[in-house]
Tab-separated table of C-alpha atoms in Angstrom:
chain	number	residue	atom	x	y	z
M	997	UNK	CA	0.000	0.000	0.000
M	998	UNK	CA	2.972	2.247	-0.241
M	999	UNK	CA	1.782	4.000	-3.923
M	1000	UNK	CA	-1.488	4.858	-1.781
M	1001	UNK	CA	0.469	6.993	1.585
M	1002	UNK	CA	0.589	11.042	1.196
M	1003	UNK	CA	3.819	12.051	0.897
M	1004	UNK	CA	6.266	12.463	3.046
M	1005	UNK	CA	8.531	15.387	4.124
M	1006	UNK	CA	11.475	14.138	1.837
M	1007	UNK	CA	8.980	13.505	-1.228
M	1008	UNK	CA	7.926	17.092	-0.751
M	1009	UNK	CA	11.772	18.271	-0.466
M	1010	UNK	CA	12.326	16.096	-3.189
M	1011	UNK	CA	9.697	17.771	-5.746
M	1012	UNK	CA	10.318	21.443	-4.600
M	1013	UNK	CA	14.039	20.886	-5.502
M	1014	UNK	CA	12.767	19.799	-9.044
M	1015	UNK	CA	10.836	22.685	-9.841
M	1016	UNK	CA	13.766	25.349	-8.619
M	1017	UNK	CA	11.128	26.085	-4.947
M	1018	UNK	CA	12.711	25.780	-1.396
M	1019	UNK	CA	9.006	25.727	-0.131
M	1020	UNK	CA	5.690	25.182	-0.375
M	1021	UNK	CA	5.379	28.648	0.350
M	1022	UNK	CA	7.689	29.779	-2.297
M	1023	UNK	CA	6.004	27.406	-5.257
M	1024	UNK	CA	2.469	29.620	-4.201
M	1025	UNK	CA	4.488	33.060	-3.697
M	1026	UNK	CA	4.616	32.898	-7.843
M	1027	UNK	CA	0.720	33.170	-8.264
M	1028	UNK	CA	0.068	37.108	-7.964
M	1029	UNK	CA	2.230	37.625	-10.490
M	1030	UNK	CA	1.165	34.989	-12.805
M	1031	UNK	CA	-2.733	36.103	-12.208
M	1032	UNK	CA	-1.855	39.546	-13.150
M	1033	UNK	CA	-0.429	38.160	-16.642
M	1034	UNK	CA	-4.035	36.767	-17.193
M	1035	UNK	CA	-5.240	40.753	-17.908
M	1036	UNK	CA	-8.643	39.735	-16.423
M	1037	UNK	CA	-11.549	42.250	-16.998
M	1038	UNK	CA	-13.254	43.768	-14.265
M	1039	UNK	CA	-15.887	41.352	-12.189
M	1040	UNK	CA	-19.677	41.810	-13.349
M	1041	UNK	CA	-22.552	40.986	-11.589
M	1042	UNK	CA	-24.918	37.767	-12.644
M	1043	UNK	CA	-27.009	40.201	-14.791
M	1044	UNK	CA	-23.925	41.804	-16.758
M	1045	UNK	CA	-22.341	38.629	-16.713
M	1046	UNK	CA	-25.914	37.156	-18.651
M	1047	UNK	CA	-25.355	39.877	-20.955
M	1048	UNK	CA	-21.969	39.341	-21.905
M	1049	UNK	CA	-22.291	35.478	-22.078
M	1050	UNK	CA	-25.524	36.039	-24.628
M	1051	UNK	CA	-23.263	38.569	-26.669
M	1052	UNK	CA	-20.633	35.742	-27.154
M	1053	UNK	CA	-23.362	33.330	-28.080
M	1054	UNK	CA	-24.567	35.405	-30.684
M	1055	UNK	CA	-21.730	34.425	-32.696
M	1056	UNK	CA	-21.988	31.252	-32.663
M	1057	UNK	CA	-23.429	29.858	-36.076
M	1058	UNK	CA	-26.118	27.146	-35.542
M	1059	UNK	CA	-27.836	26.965	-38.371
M	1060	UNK	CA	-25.185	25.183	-40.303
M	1061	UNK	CA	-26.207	21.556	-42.269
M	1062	UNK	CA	-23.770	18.758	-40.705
M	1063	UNK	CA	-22.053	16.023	-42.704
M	1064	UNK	CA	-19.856	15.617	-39.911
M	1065	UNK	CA	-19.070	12.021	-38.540
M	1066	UNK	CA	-16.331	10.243	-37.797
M	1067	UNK	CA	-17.509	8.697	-34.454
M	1068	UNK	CA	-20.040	11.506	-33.162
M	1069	UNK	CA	-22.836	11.160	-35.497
M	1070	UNK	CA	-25.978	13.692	-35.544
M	1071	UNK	CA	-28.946	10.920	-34.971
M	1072	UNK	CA	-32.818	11.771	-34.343
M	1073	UNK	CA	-33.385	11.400	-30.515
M	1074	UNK	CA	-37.198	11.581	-29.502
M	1075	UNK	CA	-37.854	14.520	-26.910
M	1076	UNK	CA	-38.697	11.634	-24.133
M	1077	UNK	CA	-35.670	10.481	-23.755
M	1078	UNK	CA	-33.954	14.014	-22.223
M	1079	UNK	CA	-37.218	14.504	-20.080
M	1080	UNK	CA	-37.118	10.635	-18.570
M	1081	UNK	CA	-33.544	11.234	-18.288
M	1082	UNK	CA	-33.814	14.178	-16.620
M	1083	UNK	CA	-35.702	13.029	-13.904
M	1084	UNK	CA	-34.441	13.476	-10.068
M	1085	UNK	CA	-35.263	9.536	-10.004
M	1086	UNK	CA	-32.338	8.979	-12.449
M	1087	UNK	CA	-30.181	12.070	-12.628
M	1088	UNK	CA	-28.906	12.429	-9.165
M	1089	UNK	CA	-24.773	13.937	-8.038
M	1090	UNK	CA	-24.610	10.122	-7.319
M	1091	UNK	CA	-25.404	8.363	-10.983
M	1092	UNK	CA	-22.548	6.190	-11.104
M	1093	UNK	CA	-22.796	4.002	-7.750
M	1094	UNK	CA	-26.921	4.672	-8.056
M	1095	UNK	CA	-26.921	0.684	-9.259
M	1096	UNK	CA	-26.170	-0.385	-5.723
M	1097	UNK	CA	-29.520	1.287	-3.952
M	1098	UNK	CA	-31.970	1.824	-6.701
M	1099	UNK	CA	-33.694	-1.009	-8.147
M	1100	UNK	CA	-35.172	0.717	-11.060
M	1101	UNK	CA	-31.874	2.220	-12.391
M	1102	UNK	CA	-30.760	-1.594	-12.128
M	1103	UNK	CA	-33.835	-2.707	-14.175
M	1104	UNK	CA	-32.886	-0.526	-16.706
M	1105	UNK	CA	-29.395	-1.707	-16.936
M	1106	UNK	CA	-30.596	-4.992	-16.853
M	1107	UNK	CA	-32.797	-3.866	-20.190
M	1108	UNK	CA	-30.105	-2.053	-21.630
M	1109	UNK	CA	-27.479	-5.406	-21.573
M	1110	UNK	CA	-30.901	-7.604	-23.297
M	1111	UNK	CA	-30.892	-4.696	-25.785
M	1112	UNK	CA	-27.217	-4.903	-27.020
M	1113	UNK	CA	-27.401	-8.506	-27.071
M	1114	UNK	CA	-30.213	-8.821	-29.470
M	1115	UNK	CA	-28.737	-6.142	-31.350
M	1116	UNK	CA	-25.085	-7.702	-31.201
M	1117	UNK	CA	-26.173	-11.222	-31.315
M	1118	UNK	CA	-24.027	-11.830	-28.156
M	1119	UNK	CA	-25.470	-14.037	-25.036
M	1120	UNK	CA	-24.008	-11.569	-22.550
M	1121	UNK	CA	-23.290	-7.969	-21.988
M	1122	UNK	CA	-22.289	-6.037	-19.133
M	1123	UNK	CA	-23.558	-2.070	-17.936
M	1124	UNK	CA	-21.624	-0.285	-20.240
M	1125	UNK	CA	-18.088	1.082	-20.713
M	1126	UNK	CA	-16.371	4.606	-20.075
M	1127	UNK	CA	-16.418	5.026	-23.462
M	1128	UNK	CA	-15.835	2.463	-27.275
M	1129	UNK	CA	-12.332	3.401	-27.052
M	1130	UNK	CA	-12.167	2.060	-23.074
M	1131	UNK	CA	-13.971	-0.693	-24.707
M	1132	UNK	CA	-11.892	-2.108	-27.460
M	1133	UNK	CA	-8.833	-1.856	-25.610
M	1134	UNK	CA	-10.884	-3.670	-22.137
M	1135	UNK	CA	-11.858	-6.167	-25.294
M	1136	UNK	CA	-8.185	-6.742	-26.167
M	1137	UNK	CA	-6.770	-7.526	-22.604
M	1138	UNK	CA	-9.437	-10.077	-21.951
M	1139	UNK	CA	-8.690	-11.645	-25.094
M	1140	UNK	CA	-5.304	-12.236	-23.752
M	1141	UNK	CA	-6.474	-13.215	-20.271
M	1142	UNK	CA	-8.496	-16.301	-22.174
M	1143	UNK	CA	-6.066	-17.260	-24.287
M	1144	UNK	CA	-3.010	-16.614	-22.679
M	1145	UNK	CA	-1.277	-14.857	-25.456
M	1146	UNK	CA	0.232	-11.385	-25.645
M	1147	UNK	CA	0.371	-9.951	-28.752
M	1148	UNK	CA	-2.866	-8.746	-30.887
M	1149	UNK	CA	-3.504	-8.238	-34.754
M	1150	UNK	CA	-5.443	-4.948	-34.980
M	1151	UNK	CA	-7.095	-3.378	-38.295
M	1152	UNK	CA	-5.069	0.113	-39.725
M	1153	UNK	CA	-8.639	0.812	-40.188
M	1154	UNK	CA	-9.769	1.329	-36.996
M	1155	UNK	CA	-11.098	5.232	-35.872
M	1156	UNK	CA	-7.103	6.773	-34.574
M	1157	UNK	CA	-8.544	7.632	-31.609
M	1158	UNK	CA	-9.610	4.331	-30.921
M	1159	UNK	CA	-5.746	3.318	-31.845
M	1160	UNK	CA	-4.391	6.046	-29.268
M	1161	UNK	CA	-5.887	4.771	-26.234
M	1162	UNK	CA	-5.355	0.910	-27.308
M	1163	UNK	CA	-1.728	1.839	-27.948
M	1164	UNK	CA	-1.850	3.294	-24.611
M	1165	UNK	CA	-3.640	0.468	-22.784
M	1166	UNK	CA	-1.367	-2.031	-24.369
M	1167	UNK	CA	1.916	-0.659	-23.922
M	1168	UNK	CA	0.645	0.009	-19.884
M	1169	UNK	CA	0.894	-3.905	-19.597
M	1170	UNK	CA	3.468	-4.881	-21.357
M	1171	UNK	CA	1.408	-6.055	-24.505
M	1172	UNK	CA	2.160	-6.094	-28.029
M	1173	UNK	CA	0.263	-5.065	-31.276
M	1174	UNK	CA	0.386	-5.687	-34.875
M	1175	UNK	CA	-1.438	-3.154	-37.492
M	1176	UNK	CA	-2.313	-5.032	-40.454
M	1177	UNK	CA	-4.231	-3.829	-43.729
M	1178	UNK	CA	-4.705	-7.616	-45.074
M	1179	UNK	CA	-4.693	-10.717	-43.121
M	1180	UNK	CA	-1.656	-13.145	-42.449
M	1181	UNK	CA	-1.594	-16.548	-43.097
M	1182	UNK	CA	-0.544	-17.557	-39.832
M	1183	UNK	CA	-2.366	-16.819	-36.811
M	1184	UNK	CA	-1.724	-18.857	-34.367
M	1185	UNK	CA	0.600	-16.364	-32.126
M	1186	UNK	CA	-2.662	-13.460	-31.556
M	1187	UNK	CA	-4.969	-13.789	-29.306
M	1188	UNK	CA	-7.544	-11.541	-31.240
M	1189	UNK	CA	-8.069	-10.298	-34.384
M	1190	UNK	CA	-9.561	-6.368	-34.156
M	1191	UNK	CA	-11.786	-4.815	-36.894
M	1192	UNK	CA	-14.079	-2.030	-36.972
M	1193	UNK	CA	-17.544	-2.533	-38.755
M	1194	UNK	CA	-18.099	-0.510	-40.886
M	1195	UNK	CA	-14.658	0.795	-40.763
M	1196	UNK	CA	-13.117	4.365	-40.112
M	1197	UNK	CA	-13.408	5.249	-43.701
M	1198	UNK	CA	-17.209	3.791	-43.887
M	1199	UNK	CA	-16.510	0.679	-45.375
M	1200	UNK	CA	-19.021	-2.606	-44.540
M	1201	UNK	CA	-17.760	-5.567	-43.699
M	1202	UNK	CA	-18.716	-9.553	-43.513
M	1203	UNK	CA	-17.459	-10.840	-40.174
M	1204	UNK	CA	-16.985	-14.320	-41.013
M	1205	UNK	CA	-15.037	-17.009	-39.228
M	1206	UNK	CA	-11.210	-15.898	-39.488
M	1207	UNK	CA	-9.606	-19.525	-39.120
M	1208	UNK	CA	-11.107	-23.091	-38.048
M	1209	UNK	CA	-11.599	-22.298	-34.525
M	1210	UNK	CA	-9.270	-24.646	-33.514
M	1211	UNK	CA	-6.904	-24.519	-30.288
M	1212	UNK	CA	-4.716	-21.973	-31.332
M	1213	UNK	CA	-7.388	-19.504	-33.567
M	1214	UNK	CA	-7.251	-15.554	-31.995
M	1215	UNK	CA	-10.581	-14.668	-30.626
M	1216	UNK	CA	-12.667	-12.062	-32.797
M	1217	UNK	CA	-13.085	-8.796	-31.744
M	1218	UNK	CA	-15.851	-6.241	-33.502
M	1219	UNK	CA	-15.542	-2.686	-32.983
M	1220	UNK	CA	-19.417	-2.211	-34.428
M	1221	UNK	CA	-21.510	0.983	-35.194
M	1222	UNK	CA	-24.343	-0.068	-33.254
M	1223	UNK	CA	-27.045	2.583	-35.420
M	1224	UNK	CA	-26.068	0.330	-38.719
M	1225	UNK	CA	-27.031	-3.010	-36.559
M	1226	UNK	CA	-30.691	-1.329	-37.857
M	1227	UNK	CA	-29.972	-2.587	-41.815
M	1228	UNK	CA	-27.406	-5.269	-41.205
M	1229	UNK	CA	-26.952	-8.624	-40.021
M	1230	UNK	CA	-24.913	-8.736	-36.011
M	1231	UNK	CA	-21.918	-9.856	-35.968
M	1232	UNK	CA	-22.575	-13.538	-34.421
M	1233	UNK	CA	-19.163	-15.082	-35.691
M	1234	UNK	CA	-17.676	-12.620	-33.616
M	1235	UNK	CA	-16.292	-13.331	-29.890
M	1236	UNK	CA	-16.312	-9.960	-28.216
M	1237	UNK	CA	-18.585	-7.107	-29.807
M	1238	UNK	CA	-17.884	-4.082	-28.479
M	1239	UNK	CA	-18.755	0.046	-29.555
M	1240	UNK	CA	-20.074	3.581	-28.853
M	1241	UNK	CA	-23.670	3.839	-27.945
M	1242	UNK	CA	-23.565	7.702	-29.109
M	1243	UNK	CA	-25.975	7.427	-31.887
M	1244	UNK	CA	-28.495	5.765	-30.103
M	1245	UNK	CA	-29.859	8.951	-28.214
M	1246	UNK	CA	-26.978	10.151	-27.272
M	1247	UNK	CA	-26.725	14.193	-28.803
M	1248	UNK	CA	-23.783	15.016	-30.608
M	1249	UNK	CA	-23.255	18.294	-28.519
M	1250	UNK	CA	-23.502	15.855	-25.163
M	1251	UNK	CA	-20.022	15.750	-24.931
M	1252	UNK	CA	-17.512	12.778	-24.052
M	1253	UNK	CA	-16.758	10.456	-23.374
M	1254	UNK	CA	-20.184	9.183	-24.290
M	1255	UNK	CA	-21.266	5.201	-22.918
M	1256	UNK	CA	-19.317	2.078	-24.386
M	1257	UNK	CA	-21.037	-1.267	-24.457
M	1258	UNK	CA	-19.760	-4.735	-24.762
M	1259	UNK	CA	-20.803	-7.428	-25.026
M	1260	UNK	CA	-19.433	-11.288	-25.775
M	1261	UNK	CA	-20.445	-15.083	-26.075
M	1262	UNK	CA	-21.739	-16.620	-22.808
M	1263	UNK	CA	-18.106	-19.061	-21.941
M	1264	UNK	CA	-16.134	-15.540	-21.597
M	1265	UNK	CA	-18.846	-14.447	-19.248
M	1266	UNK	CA	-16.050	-14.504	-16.223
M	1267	UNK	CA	-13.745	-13.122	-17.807
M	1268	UNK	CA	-16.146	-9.872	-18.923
M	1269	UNK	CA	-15.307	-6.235	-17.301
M	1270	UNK	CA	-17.499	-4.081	-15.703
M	1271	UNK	CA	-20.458	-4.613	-14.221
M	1272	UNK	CA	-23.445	-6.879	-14.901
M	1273	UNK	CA	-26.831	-6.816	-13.257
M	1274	UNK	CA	-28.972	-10.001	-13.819
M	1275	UNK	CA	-32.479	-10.781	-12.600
M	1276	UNK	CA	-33.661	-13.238	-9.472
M	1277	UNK	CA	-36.037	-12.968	-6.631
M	1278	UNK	CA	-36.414	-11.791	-3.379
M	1279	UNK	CA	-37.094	-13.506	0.028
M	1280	UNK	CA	-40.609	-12.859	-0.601
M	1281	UNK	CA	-40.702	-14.246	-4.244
M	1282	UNK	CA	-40.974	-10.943	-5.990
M	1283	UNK	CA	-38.700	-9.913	-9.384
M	1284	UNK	CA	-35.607	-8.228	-8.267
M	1285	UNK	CA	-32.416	-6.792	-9.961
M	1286	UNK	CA	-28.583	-6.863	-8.462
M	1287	UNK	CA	-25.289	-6.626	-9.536
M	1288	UNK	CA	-23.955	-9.843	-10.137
M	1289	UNK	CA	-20.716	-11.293	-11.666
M	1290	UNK	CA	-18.588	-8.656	-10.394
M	1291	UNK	CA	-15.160	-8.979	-11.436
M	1292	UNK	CA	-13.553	-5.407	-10.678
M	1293	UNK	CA	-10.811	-4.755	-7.517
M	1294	UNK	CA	-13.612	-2.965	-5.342
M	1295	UNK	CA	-15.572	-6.405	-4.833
M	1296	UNK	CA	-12.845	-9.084	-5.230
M	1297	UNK	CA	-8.907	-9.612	-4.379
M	1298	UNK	CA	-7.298	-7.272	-6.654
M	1299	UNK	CA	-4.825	-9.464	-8.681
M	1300	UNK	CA	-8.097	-11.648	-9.274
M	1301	UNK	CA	-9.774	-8.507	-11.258
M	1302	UNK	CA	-10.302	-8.756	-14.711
M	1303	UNK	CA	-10.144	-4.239	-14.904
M	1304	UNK	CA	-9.836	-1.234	-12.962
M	1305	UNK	CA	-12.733	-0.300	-14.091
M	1306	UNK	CA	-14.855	0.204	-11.812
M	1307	UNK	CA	-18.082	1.670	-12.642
M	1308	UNK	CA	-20.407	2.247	-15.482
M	1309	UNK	CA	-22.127	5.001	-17.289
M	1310	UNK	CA	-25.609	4.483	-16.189
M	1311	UNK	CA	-27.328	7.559	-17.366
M	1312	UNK	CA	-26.031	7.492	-20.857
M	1313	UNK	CA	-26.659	3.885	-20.684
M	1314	UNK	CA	-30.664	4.826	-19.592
M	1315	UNK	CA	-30.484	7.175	-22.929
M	1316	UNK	CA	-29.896	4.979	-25.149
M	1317	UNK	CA	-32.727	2.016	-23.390
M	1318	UNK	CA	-35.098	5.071	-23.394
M	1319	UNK	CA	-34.191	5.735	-27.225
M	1320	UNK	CA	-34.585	2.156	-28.255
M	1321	UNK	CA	-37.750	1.823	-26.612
M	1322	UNK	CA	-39.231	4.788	-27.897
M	1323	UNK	CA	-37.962	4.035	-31.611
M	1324	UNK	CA	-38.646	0.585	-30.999
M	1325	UNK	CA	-38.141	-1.941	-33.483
M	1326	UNK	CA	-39.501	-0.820	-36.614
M	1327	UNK	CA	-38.532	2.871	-35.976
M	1328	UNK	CA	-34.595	1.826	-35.302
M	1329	UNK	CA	-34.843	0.140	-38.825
M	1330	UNK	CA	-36.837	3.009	-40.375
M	1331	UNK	CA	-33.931	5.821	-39.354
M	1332	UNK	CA	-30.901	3.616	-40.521
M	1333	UNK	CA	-32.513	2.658	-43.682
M	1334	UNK	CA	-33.390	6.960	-44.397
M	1335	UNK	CA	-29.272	6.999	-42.914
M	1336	UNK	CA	-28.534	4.602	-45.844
M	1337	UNK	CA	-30.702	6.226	-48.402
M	1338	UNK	CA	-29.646	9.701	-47.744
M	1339	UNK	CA	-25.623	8.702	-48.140
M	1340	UNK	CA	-26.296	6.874	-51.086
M	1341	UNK	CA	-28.245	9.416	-52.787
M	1342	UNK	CA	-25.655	11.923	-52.077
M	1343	UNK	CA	-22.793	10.081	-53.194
M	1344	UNK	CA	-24.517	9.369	-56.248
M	1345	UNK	CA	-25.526	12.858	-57.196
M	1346	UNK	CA	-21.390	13.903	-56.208
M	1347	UNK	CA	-20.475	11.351	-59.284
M	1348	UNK	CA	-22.869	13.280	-61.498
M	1349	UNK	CA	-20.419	16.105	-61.080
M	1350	UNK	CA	-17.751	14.078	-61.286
M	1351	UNK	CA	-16.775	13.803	-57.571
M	1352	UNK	CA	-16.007	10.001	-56.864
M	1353	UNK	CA	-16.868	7.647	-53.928
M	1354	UNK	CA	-13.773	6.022	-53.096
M	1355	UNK	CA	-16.258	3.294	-51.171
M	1356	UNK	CA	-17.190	-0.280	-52.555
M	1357	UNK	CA	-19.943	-0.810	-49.577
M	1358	UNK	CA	-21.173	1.500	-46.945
M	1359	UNK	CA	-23.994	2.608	-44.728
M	1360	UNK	CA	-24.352	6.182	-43.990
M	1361	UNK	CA	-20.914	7.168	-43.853
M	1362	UNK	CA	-18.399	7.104	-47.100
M	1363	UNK	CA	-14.972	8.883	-48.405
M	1364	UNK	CA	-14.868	11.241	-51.596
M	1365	UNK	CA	-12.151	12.268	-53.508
M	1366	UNK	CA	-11.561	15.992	-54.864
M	1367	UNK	CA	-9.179	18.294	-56.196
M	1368	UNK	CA	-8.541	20.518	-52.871
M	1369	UNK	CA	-9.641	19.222	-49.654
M	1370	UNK	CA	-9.071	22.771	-48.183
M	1371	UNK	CA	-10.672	24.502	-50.912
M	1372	UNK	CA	-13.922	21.900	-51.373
M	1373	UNK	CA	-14.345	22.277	-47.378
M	1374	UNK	CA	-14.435	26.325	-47.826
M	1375	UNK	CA	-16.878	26.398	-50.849
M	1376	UNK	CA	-18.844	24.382	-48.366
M	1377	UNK	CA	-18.700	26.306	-45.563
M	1378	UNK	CA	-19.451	29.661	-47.240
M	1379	UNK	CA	-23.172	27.746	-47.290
M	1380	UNK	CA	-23.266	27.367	-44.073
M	1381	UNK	CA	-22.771	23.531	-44.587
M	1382	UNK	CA	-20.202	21.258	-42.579
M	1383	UNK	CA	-18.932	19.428	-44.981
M	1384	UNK	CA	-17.171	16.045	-43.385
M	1385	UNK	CA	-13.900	15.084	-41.912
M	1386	UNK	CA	-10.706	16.117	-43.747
M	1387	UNK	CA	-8.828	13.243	-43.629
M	1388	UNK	CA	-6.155	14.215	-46.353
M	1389	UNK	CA	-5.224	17.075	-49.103
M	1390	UNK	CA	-7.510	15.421	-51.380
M	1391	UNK	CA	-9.963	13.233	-49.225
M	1392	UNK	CA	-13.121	13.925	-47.020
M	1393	UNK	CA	-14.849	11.543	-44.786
M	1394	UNK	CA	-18.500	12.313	-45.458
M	1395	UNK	CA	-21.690	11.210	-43.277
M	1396	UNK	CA	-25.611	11.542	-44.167
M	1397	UNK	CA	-27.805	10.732	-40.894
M	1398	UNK	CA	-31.367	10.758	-41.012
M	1399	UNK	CA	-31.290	14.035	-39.858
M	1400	UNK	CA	-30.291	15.038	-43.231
M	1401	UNK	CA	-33.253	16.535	-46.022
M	1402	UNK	CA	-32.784	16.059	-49.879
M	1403	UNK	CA	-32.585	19.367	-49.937
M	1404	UNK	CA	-29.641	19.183	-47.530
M	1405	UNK	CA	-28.121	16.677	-50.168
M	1406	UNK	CA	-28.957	19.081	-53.038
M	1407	UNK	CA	-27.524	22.081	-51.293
M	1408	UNK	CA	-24.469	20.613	-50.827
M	1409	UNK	CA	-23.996	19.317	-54.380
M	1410	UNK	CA	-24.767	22.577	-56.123
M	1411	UNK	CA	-22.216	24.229	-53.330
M	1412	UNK	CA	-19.653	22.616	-55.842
């Protein structure tokens, strides 16, 4: 427990003498002066201060069209969800350990995991995840914990900020990773195989059994837009499913990180971070909800935890329940196949002018090709639309949501 003691007189000495201080005094004696260097304005009252803040907003443009993706992805989110959301009943200064007291927020956990496994086509799923990022990387080391290999094969294709923090995550522990654009032959020495469906650039793929399953195959992991699980078939081949649930009623302006989920075939069920809330009965033979299968330090001996991680994000995961029960079925499948129209019809009607689709298959989300990123971007923006994700001098990562009219689509073709 010696990481975990405040420090001591000679680890104070110690880190004064770094920074050029001979006390704790003298490190705060430097604030005045570096306050005055800030050339603050005088203080306002709460009216002024109104004022001044509505001024600033002012300038703000928010009537621009969005064709901005890239991981955050502008989705229609019924009105119910914020007000449900809102509610002192789930919002509360103590969201995150609410699971332990509150049998309702654990119902709707406990809805939220059946949700992402019919939509995943996984037998288990825990309470969420910090974030898809958090996820993927959580995904990775329990790959490794199963099959006892340290080295994974990971897709160039993945979203980089996905990369960053697995990078990160892996090279904490001691792990290795391989990028790969195409397949090896041999993959016997990885303990998973990473992909992202559809990929980064808004390609679709078929996630099909990567070798015989036999002793030595790498476990599958899916990094998968859960919004185009509306049009396509889940990724049941795969082992571990994990990804953002952002575009299921989660705003774009919300913030981040937004909610991970994962979720993963019922034998790795031990083996599965987080938290997971399953259904029994009480003394008195009445439905109840509790957290169950709790792998994480706080609960168990810590070299026996699977992750640090050790809570969940239960309002974002309530969002996105309230969302797909609102939407429901039919309405889920209604908004990704508009999604799907919408960036199809665009990317069409750019050919017609001669800008090309550099995408085979892909579901709302696709890459085009032009002369001048810079200068396509800026013809763009001069009509107030956001015009997708520079990802090069002569590419652009371009996304169509529901959210987005014909004459959105016709806008930004004539802009050109």
């Amino acid at each position: 427990m010696d990481n975990f003691l405040a420090h001591n007189d000679d680890t104070r000495a110690k880190m004064l003498a770094d920074i050029n201080c001979n006390s704790v005094d003298d490190l705060f004696s430097q604030l005045p002066d570096i306050i005055k260097e800030f050339k603050l304005a005088q203080p306002l009252s709460e009216l002024e201060t109104q004022k001044v803040i509505k001024k600033l907003a002012g300038n703000n443009k928010t009537d621009c069209v969005s064709f901005l993706g890239a991981g955050a992805y502008n989705k229609f989110i019924p009105a119910a969800v914020n007000y449900v959301a809102e509610r002192f009943e789930f919002l509360t200064a103590y969201t995150p350990y609410q699971p332990e007291i509150s049998q309702g927020t654990l119902q709707i956990i406990y809805e939220f995991q059946t949700m992402i496994c019919k939509l995943t086509g996984m037998d288990i799923a825990n309470a969420s995840m910090y974030d898809v990022s958090t996820a993927a990387a959580e995904a990775i080391l329990m790959s490794m914990r199963i099959t006892k290999k340290h080295k994974a094969l990971i897709s160039n294709k993945i979203n980089p900020q996905y990369k960053e923090v697995i990078k990160t995550y892996l090279w904490a522990g001691n792990f290795e990773a391989e990028w790969f654009d195409s397949l090896p032959d041999n993959l016997a020495e990885y303990a998973a195989v990473v992909y992202q469906n559809p990929d980064f650039y808004g390609e679709l793929m078929e996630v099909g059994n990567i070798c015989n399953r036999g002793e030595n195959c790498p476990l599958t992991i899916v990094i998968q837009d859960i919004a185009a699980l509306s049009i396509i078939e889940p990724p049941r081949n795969a082992d571990i499913v994990v990804g953002d649930v952002q575009p299921a009623g989660i705003p774009v302006w919300f913030g981040g990180p937004h909610a991970g989920y994962m979720a993963c075939k019922e034998k790795y069920l031990r083996q599965l971070p987080g938290r997971i809330v399953g259904r029994t009965v009480d003394a008195d033979g009445n439905q109840a909800f509790t957290l169950t299968i709790q792998t994480r330090e706080q609960h168990i001996k810590r070299e026996k935890a699977t992750s640090n991680i050790c809570s969940n994000q239960s309002l974002i995961a309530l969002m996105s329940t309230l969302y797909f029960s609102l939407m429901g079925e039919n309405g889920f499948k209604q908004a990704g196949l508009i999604s799907a129209k919408r960036a199809h019809q665009l990317s069409e009607k750019l050919s017609k002018i001669g800008v090309k689709t550099l995408n085979a298959d892909f579901y709302d989300e696709f890459v085009i090709e032009v002369a001048d990123a810079d200068e396509t971007l800026k013809k763009l923006k001069a009509n107030n639309i956001i015009g997708g994700f520079k990802l090069s001098d002569t590419k652009i990562l371009v996304c169509a949501t529901e959210m987005i009219s014909e004459n959105d689509i016709d806008r930004y073709v004539n802009s050109l």
